[in-house]
Amino acid sequence: SAGVINPMVKLQGTDEDRVDNVAKELVIMHALMDPQSKRKNVQLNLEAIYPILIGKPRDASDNLYPDTGNFYSDGSSQAVVSGILVEKVSPPINSSVKNFLRRQGMHVSRESAALTTTVASSISSLLGLDCARLWEHGDLPEEDLSEESYLWRMVQRDPPLPAMDLNQLRRLKAEMRHLVPKIHEVVDRVHADKLQGGGGLARRGSSA
């Protein structure tokens, strides 16, 4: 989402970078994708990566309201398309990731792609995977989410940017529920591949 990507625009690949948690997760993802990564001499591999792309909430005047927007056409991907994410490694983020992995007993080689991946390429590689597109669906059943629900109270207490109303939150819940069978398809495909001796990381999932 734009809320995930846009804060990374501030990263400049210098010692003054703040430690962005999403950027850390992407570096950790690359570390787990590295076939040389080990934990106590046991090789580690992610079984599957299936990112979920989420666009911006649509305005109430939009014909498709309250559906979420198209990540690729509503401006959510602008930072990626315009090339303003820095093509440099962020030292504070790498240092934080190395400390985290060390605490988990995980060894990552100095030459690992995880430690040489730039801020821009970490996002590009994520979007290069087969991603679920939350906005691609037909009619969805209404979700029961009351004004007294814990989720709605949390949204009111800490509003997202851009803001969401209750109808949009209900639709977001429905859209996420709609993805569940597709997520199971990805997991089933990975397990089938392992049984057939594929053994490697299934980096491309079911098309959403």
PDB file of C-alpha atoms in Angstrom:
ATOM      1  CA  SER A   1       0.000   0.000   0.000  1.00  0.00           C
ATOM      2  CA  ALA A   2       1.009   3.651  -0.275  1.00  0.00           C
ATOM      3  CA  GLY A   3       1.133   3.777   3.513  1.00  0.00           C
ATOM      4  CA  VAL A   4       3.842   1.112   3.455  1.00  0.00           C
ATOM      5  CA  ILE A   5       5.904   2.434   0.542  1.00  0.00           C
ATOM      6  CA  ASN A   6       5.772   6.226   0.949  1.00  0.00           C
ATOM      7  CA  PRO A   7       7.650   6.412   4.287  1.00  0.00           C
ATOM      8  CA  MET A   8      10.559   4.619   2.596  1.00  0.00           C
ATOM      9  CA  VAL A   9      11.010   7.624   0.304  1.00  0.00           C
ATOM     10  CA  LYS A  10      12.724   9.337   3.241  1.00  0.00           C
ATOM     11  CA  LEU A  11      15.471   6.705   3.328  1.00  0.00           C
ATOM     12  CA  GLN A  12      18.635   8.023   1.685  1.00  0.00           C
ATOM     13  CA  GLY A  13      21.043   5.147   2.202  1.00  0.00           C
ATOM     14  CA  THR A  14      23.062   7.002   4.843  1.00  0.00           C
ATOM     15  CA  ASP A  15      23.924   6.490   8.500  1.00  0.00           C
ATOM     16  CA  GLU A  16      21.197   9.017   9.334  1.00  0.00           C
ATOM     17  CA  ASP A  17      18.372   6.823   7.987  1.00  0.00           C
ATOM     18  CA  ARG A  18      15.701   5.951  10.511  1.00  0.00           C
ATOM     19  CA  VAL A  19      15.058   2.248  10.950  1.00  0.00           C
ATOM     20  CA  ASP A  20      11.904   1.651   8.912  1.00  0.00           C
ATOM     21  CA  ASN A  21      10.181  -1.543  10.061  1.00  0.00           C
ATOM     22  CA  VAL A  22       8.833  -2.435   6.614  1.00  0.00           C
ATOM     23  CA  ALA A  23      12.269  -1.975   5.059  1.00  0.00           C
ATOM     24  CA  LYS A  24      13.621  -4.302   7.761  1.00  0.00           C
ATOM     25  CA  GLU A  25      11.003  -6.927   6.902  1.00  0.00           C
ATOM     26  CA  LEU A  26      12.006  -6.782   3.232  1.00  0.00           C
ATOM     27  CA  VAL A  27      15.680  -7.300   4.067  1.00  0.00           C
ATOM     28  CA  ILE A  28      14.735 -10.225   6.344  1.00  0.00           C
ATOM     29  CA  MET A  29      12.662 -11.623   3.454  1.00  0.00           C
ATOM     30  CA  HIS A  30      15.738 -11.538   1.220  1.00  0.00           C
ATOM     31  CA  ALA A  31      17.797 -13.210   3.943  1.00  0.00           C
ATOM     32  CA  LEU A  32      15.307 -16.070   4.192  1.00  0.00           C
ATOM     33  CA  MET A  33      15.218 -16.372   0.399  1.00  0.00           C
ATOM     34  CA  ASP A  34      19.000 -16.827   0.330  1.00  0.00           C
ATOM     35  CA  PRO A  35      19.747 -20.566   0.011  1.00  0.00           C
ATOM     36  CA  GLN A  36      22.975 -20.004   1.972  1.00  0.00           C
ATOM     37  CA  SER A  37      21.152 -18.715   5.059  1.00  0.00           C
ATOM     38  CA  LYS A  38      21.419 -21.084   7.995  1.00  0.00           C
ATOM     39  CA  ARG A  39      20.252 -21.361  11.584  1.00  0.00           C
ATOM     40  CA  LYS A  40      22.403 -23.604  13.758  1.00  0.00           C
ATOM     41  CA  ASN A  41      23.714 -25.323  10.613  1.00  0.00           C
ATOM     42  CA  VAL A  42      20.198 -25.992   9.337  1.00  0.00           C
ATOM     43  CA  GLN A  43      19.378 -24.465   5.943  1.00  0.00           C
ATOM     44  CA  LEU A  44      16.432 -22.077   6.013  1.00  0.00           C
ATOM     45  CA  ASN A  45      14.034 -21.280   3.205  1.00  0.00           C
ATOM     46  CA  LEU A  46      10.720 -19.518   2.976  1.00  0.00           C
ATOM     47  CA  GLU A  47       8.096 -21.863   1.563  1.00  0.00           C
ATOM     48  CA  ALA A  48       6.111 -19.117  -0.153  1.00  0.00           C
ATOM     49  CA  ILE A  49       5.777 -15.367  -0.447  1.00  0.00           C
ATOM     50  CA  TYR A  50       2.388 -14.003  -1.458  1.00  0.00           C
ATOM     51  CA  PRO A  51       2.194 -10.205  -1.102  1.00  0.00           C
ATOM     52  CA  ILE A  52      -1.203  -8.526  -0.912  1.00  0.00           C
ATOM     53  CA  LEU A  53      -1.464  -5.243  -2.829  1.00  0.00           C
ATOM     54  CA  ILE A  54      -3.940  -2.741  -1.409  1.00  0.00           C
ATOM     55  CA  GLY A  55      -4.978   0.507  -3.078  1.00  0.00           C
ATOM     56  CA  LYS A  56      -6.281   3.660  -1.449  1.00  0.00           C
ATOM     57  CA  PRO A  57      -9.833   3.936  -0.097  1.00  0.00           C
ATOM     58  CA  ARG A  58     -12.118   5.265  -2.821  1.00  0.00           C
ATOM     59  CA  ASP A  59     -13.957   8.529  -2.387  1.00  0.00           C
ATOM     60  CA  ALA A  60     -17.663   8.249  -1.554  1.00  0.00           C
ATOM     61  CA  SER A  61     -18.463   9.798  -4.956  1.00  0.00           C
ATOM     62  CA  ASP A  62     -16.619   7.004  -6.808  1.00  0.00           C
ATOM     63  CA  ASN A  63     -18.870   4.509  -8.581  1.00  0.00           C
ATOM     64  CA  LEU A  64     -16.843   1.644  -7.041  1.00  0.00           C
ATOM     65  CA  TYR A  65     -17.041   2.970  -3.464  1.00  0.00           C
ATOM     66  CA  PRO A  66     -16.571   1.364  -0.915  1.00  0.00           C
ATOM     67  CA  ASP A  67     -14.146  -0.987  -2.736  1.00  0.00           C
ATOM     68  CA  THR A  68     -10.432  -0.345  -2.238  1.00  0.00           C
ATOM     69  CA  GLY A  69      -8.654   1.279  -5.164  1.00  0.00           C
ATOM     70  CA  ASN A  70      -6.308  -0.142  -7.785  1.00  0.00           C
ATOM     71  CA  PHE A  71      -2.779  -0.022  -6.350  1.00  0.00           C
ATOM     72  CA  TYR A  72      -1.282   0.562  -9.798  1.00  0.00           C
ATOM     73  CA  SER A  73      -3.585   3.364 -10.967  1.00  0.00           C
ATOM     74  CA  ASP A  74      -4.626   5.306  -7.854  1.00  0.00           C
ATOM     75  CA  GLY A  75      -1.190   6.716  -7.017  1.00  0.00           C
ATOM     76  CA  SER A  76      -0.245   4.073  -4.457  1.00  0.00           C
ATOM     77  CA  SER A  77       2.720   2.925  -6.560  1.00  0.00           C
ATOM     78  CA  GLN A  78       3.885   6.429  -7.513  1.00  0.00           C
ATOM     79  CA  ALA A  79       7.081   6.249  -5.457  1.00  0.00           C
ATOM     80  CA  VAL A  80       8.068   3.083  -7.321  1.00  0.00           C
ATOM     81  CA  VAL A  81       7.032   4.261 -10.796  1.00  0.00           C
ATOM     82  CA  SER A  82       8.738   7.651 -10.470  1.00  0.00           C
ATOM     83  CA  GLY A  83      12.011   6.103  -9.333  1.00  0.00           C
ATOM     84  CA  ILE A  84      12.388   8.225  -6.205  1.00  0.00           C
ATOM     85  CA  LEU A  85      13.259   5.319  -3.896  1.00  0.00           C
ATOM     86  CA  VAL A  86      16.998   5.393  -3.315  1.00  0.00           C
ATOM     87  CA  GLU A  87      19.229   2.862  -5.069  1.00  0.00           C
ATOM     88  CA  LYS A  88      21.429   2.482  -2.019  1.00  0.00           C
ATOM     89  CA  VAL A  89      21.707   0.099   0.895  1.00  0.00           C
ATOM     90  CA  SER A  90      20.548   1.617   4.196  1.00  0.00           C
ATOM     91  CA  PRO A  91      23.287   0.976   6.819  1.00  0.00           C
ATOM     92  CA  PRO A  92      21.070   1.434   9.931  1.00  0.00           C
ATOM     93  CA  ILE A  93      18.471  -0.988   8.560  1.00  0.00           C
ATOM     94  CA  ASN A  94      21.083  -3.588   7.614  1.00  0.00           C
ATOM     95  CA  SER A  95      22.699  -3.286  11.027  1.00  0.00           C
ATOM     96  CA  SER A  96      19.337  -3.720  12.761  1.00  0.00           C
ATOM     97  CA  VAL A  97      18.524  -6.769  10.612  1.00  0.00           C
ATOM     98  CA  LYS A  98      21.907  -8.394  11.257  1.00  0.00           C
ATOM     99  CA  ASN A  99      21.434  -7.947  15.005  1.00  0.00           C
ATOM    100  CA  PHE A 100      17.932  -9.423  14.783  1.00  0.00           C
ATOM    101  CA  LEU A 101      19.095 -12.434  12.777  1.00  0.00           C
ATOM    102  CA  ARG A 102      22.008 -12.988  15.127  1.00  0.00           C
ATOM    103  CA  ARG A 103      19.628 -13.080  18.098  1.00  0.00           C
ATOM    104  CA  GLN A 104      17.637 -15.747  16.240  1.00  0.00           C
ATOM    105  CA  GLY A 105      20.769 -17.827  15.845  1.00  0.00           C
ATOM    106  CA  MET A 106      20.730 -17.270  12.093  1.00  0.00           C
ATOM    107  CA  HIS A 107      23.846 -16.880   9.975  1.00  0.00           C
ATOM    108  CA  VAL A 108      23.719 -14.797   6.792  1.00  0.00           C
ATOM    109  CA  SER A 109      26.804 -14.649   4.597  1.00  0.00           C
ATOM    110  CA  ARG A 110      28.454 -11.297   4.037  1.00  0.00           C
ATOM    111  CA  GLU A 111      27.788 -11.676   0.321  1.00  0.00           C
ATOM    112  CA  SER A 112      24.097 -12.399   0.845  1.00  0.00           C
ATOM    113  CA  ALA A 113      21.735 -10.501  -1.446  1.00  0.00           C
ATOM    114  CA  ALA A 114      19.891  -9.446   1.706  1.00  0.00           C
ATOM    115  CA  LEU A 115      22.807  -7.265   2.771  1.00  0.00           C
ATOM    116  CA  THR A 116      23.404  -5.782  -0.668  1.00  0.00           C
ATOM    117  CA  THR A 117      19.790  -5.069  -1.613  1.00  0.00           C
ATOM    118  CA  THR A 118      18.969  -1.395  -2.097  1.00  0.00           C
ATOM    119  CA  VAL A 119      15.825   0.269  -0.790  1.00  0.00           C
ATOM    120  CA  ALA A 120      14.430   0.569  -4.332  1.00  0.00           C
ATOM    121  CA  SER A 121      15.251  -2.985  -5.408  1.00  0.00           C
ATOM    122  CA  SER A 122      13.749  -4.466  -2.230  1.00  0.00           C
ATOM    123  CA  ILE A 123      10.368  -3.014  -3.233  1.00  0.00           C
ATOM    124  CA  SER A 124      10.805  -3.907  -6.910  1.00  0.00           C
ATOM    125  CA  SER A 125      11.615  -7.519  -6.085  1.00  0.00           C
ATOM    126  CA  LEU A 126       8.543  -7.749  -3.864  1.00  0.00           C
ATOM    127  CA  LEU A 127       6.286  -6.392  -6.614  1.00  0.00           C
ATOM    128  CA  GLY A 128       7.943  -8.795  -9.044  1.00  0.00           C
ATOM    129  CA  LEU A 129       6.390 -11.701  -7.186  1.00  0.00           C
ATOM    130  CA  ASP A 130       2.919 -12.956  -8.006  1.00  0.00           C
ATOM    131  CA  CYS A 131       0.781 -10.696  -5.832  1.00  0.00           C
ATOM    132  CA  ALA A 132      -2.806 -10.766  -4.672  1.00  0.00           C
ATOM    133  CA  ARG A 133      -4.702  -7.732  -5.975  1.00  0.00           C
ATOM    134  CA  LEU A 134      -7.262  -6.885  -3.342  1.00  0.00           C
ATOM    135  CA  TRP A 135      -9.418  -4.793  -5.672  1.00  0.00           C
ATOM    136  CA  GLU A 136      -9.997  -7.552  -8.229  1.00  0.00           C
ATOM    137  CA  HIS A 137     -13.277  -9.219  -7.338  1.00  0.00           C
ATOM    138  CA  GLY A 138     -16.937  -9.362  -8.199  1.00  0.00           C
ATOM    139  CA  ASP A 139     -19.832  -8.724  -5.842  1.00  0.00           C
ATOM    140  CA  LEU A 140     -18.999  -9.567  -2.250  1.00  0.00           C
ATOM    141  CA  PRO A 141     -21.294 -10.366   0.674  1.00  0.00           C
ATOM    142  CA  GLU A 142     -21.635  -7.684   3.302  1.00  0.00           C
ATOM    143  CA  GLU A 143     -19.506  -8.111   6.407  1.00  0.00           C
ATOM    144  CA  ASP A 144     -21.048  -7.655   9.839  1.00  0.00           C
ATOM    145  CA  LEU A 145     -18.943  -4.997  11.536  1.00  0.00           C
ATOM    146  CA  SER A 146     -20.699  -2.772  14.035  1.00  0.00           C
ATOM    147  CA  GLU A 147     -19.812   0.692  15.263  1.00  0.00           C
ATOM    148  CA  GLU A 148     -19.107  -0.931  18.631  1.00  0.00           C
ATOM    149  CA  SER A 149     -16.628  -3.466  17.218  1.00  0.00           C
ATOM    150  CA  TYR A 150     -13.078  -3.519  18.509  1.00  0.00           C
ATOM    151  CA  LEU A 151     -11.675  -3.086  14.986  1.00  0.00           C
ATOM    152  CA  TRP A 152     -13.706   0.051  14.267  1.00  0.00           C
ATOM    153  CA  ARG A 153     -12.813   1.547  17.645  1.00  0.00           C
ATOM    154  CA  MET A 154      -9.130   0.950  16.871  1.00  0.00           C
ATOM    155  CA  VAL A 155      -9.480   2.704  13.495  1.00  0.00           C
ATOM    156  CA  GLN A 156     -11.117   5.679  15.186  1.00  0.00           C
ATOM    157  CA  ARG A 157      -8.449   5.782  17.872  1.00  0.00           C
ATOM    158  CA  ASP A 158      -5.572   5.628  15.382  1.00  0.00           C
ATOM    159  CA  PRO A 159      -6.926   6.714  11.972  1.00  0.00           C
ATOM    160  CA  PRO A 160      -5.063   5.432   8.908  1.00  0.00           C
ATOM    161  CA  LEU A 161      -3.889   7.729   6.123  1.00  0.00           C
ATOM    162  CA  PRO A 162      -5.917   8.139   4.038  1.00  0.00           C
ATOM    163  CA  ALA A 163      -8.839   7.816   6.420  1.00  0.00           C
ATOM    164  CA  MET A 164     -11.465   5.080   6.142  1.00  0.00           C
ATOM    165  CA  ASP A 165     -15.130   5.131   7.040  1.00  0.00           C
ATOM    166  CA  LEU A 166     -17.040   2.165   8.462  1.00  0.00           C
ATOM    167  CA  ASN A 167     -18.405   1.064   5.071  1.00  0.00           C
ATOM    168  CA  GLN A 168     -14.886   0.993   3.636  1.00  0.00           C
ATOM    169  CA  LEU A 169     -13.639  -1.017   6.587  1.00  0.00           C
ATOM    170  CA  ARG A 170     -16.468  -3.517   6.132  1.00  0.00           C
ATOM    171  CA  ARG A 171     -15.566  -3.886   2.452  1.00  0.00           C
ATOM    172  CA  LEU A 172     -11.874  -4.270   3.276  1.00  0.00           C
ATOM    173  CA  LYS A 173     -12.774  -7.105   5.631  1.00  0.00           C
ATOM    174  CA  ALA A 174     -14.847  -8.720   2.871  1.00  0.00           C
ATOM    175  CA  GLU A 175     -12.031  -8.317   0.351  1.00  0.00           C
ATOM    176  CA  MET A 176      -9.541  -9.931   2.713  1.00  0.00           C
ATOM    177  CA  ARG A 177     -11.932 -12.835   3.374  1.00  0.00           C
ATOM    178  CA  HIS A 178     -12.300 -13.229  -0.402  1.00  0.00           C
ATOM    179  CA  LEU A 179      -8.533 -13.868  -0.628  1.00  0.00           C
ATOM    180  CA  VAL A 180      -8.476 -16.764   1.841  1.00  0.00           C
ATOM    181  CA  PRO A 181      -9.109 -19.528  -0.756  1.00  0.00           C
ATOM    182  CA  LYS A 182      -6.367 -18.098  -2.990  1.00  0.00           C
ATOM    183  CA  ILE A 183      -3.928 -18.107  -0.096  1.00  0.00           C
ATOM    184  CA  HIS A 184      -4.769 -21.765   0.529  1.00  0.00           C
ATOM    185  CA  GLU A 185      -4.101 -22.461  -3.152  1.00  0.00           C
ATOM    186  CA  VAL A 186      -0.596 -21.006  -2.809  1.00  0.00           C
ATOM    187  CA  VAL A 187       0.125 -23.074   0.302  1.00  0.00           C
ATOM    188  CA  ASP A 188      -1.248 -26.261  -1.295  1.00  0.00           C
ATOM    189  CA  ARG A 189       0.837 -25.693  -4.428  1.00  0.00           C
ATOM    190  CA  VAL A 190       4.014 -25.260  -2.373  1.00  0.00           C
ATOM    191  CA  HIS A 191       3.353 -28.445  -0.407  1.00  0.00           C
ATOM    192  CA  ALA A 192       2.632 -30.355  -3.618  1.00  0.00           C
ATOM    193  CA  ASP A 193       5.890 -29.081  -5.082  1.00  0.00           C
ATOM    194  CA  LYS A 194       7.813 -30.255  -2.017  1.00  0.00           C
ATOM    195  CA  LEU A 195       6.234 -33.702  -2.220  1.00  0.00           C
ATOM    196  CA  GLN A 196       7.330 -33.911  -5.848  1.00  0.00           C
ATOM    197  CA  GLY A 197      10.881 -33.069  -4.863  1.00  0.00           C
ATOM    198  CA  GLY A 198      10.886 -29.414  -5.907  1.00  0.00           C
ATOM    199  CA  GLY A 199      12.317 -28.429  -2.575  1.00  0.00           C
ATOM    200  CA  GLY A 200      12.963 -24.822  -3.538  1.00  0.00           C
ATOM    201  CA  LEU A 201      11.198 -21.642  -2.586  1.00  0.00           C
ATOM    202  CA  ALA A 202       7.899 -21.154  -4.367  1.00  0.00           C
ATOM    203  CA  ARG A 203       8.309 -17.490  -5.130  1.00  0.00           C
ATOM    204  CA  ARG A 204       5.348 -17.249  -7.424  1.00  0.00           C
ATOM    205  CA  GLY A 205       1.927 -17.951  -6.039  1.00  0.00           C
ATOM    206  CA  SER A 206      -1.575 -18.064  -7.402  1.00  0.00           C
ATOM    207  CA  SER A 207      -2.518 -15.090  -9.518  1.00  0.00           C
ATOM    208  CA  ALA A 208      -5.164 -13.024  -7.786  1.00  0.00           C
TER     209      ALA A 208
END
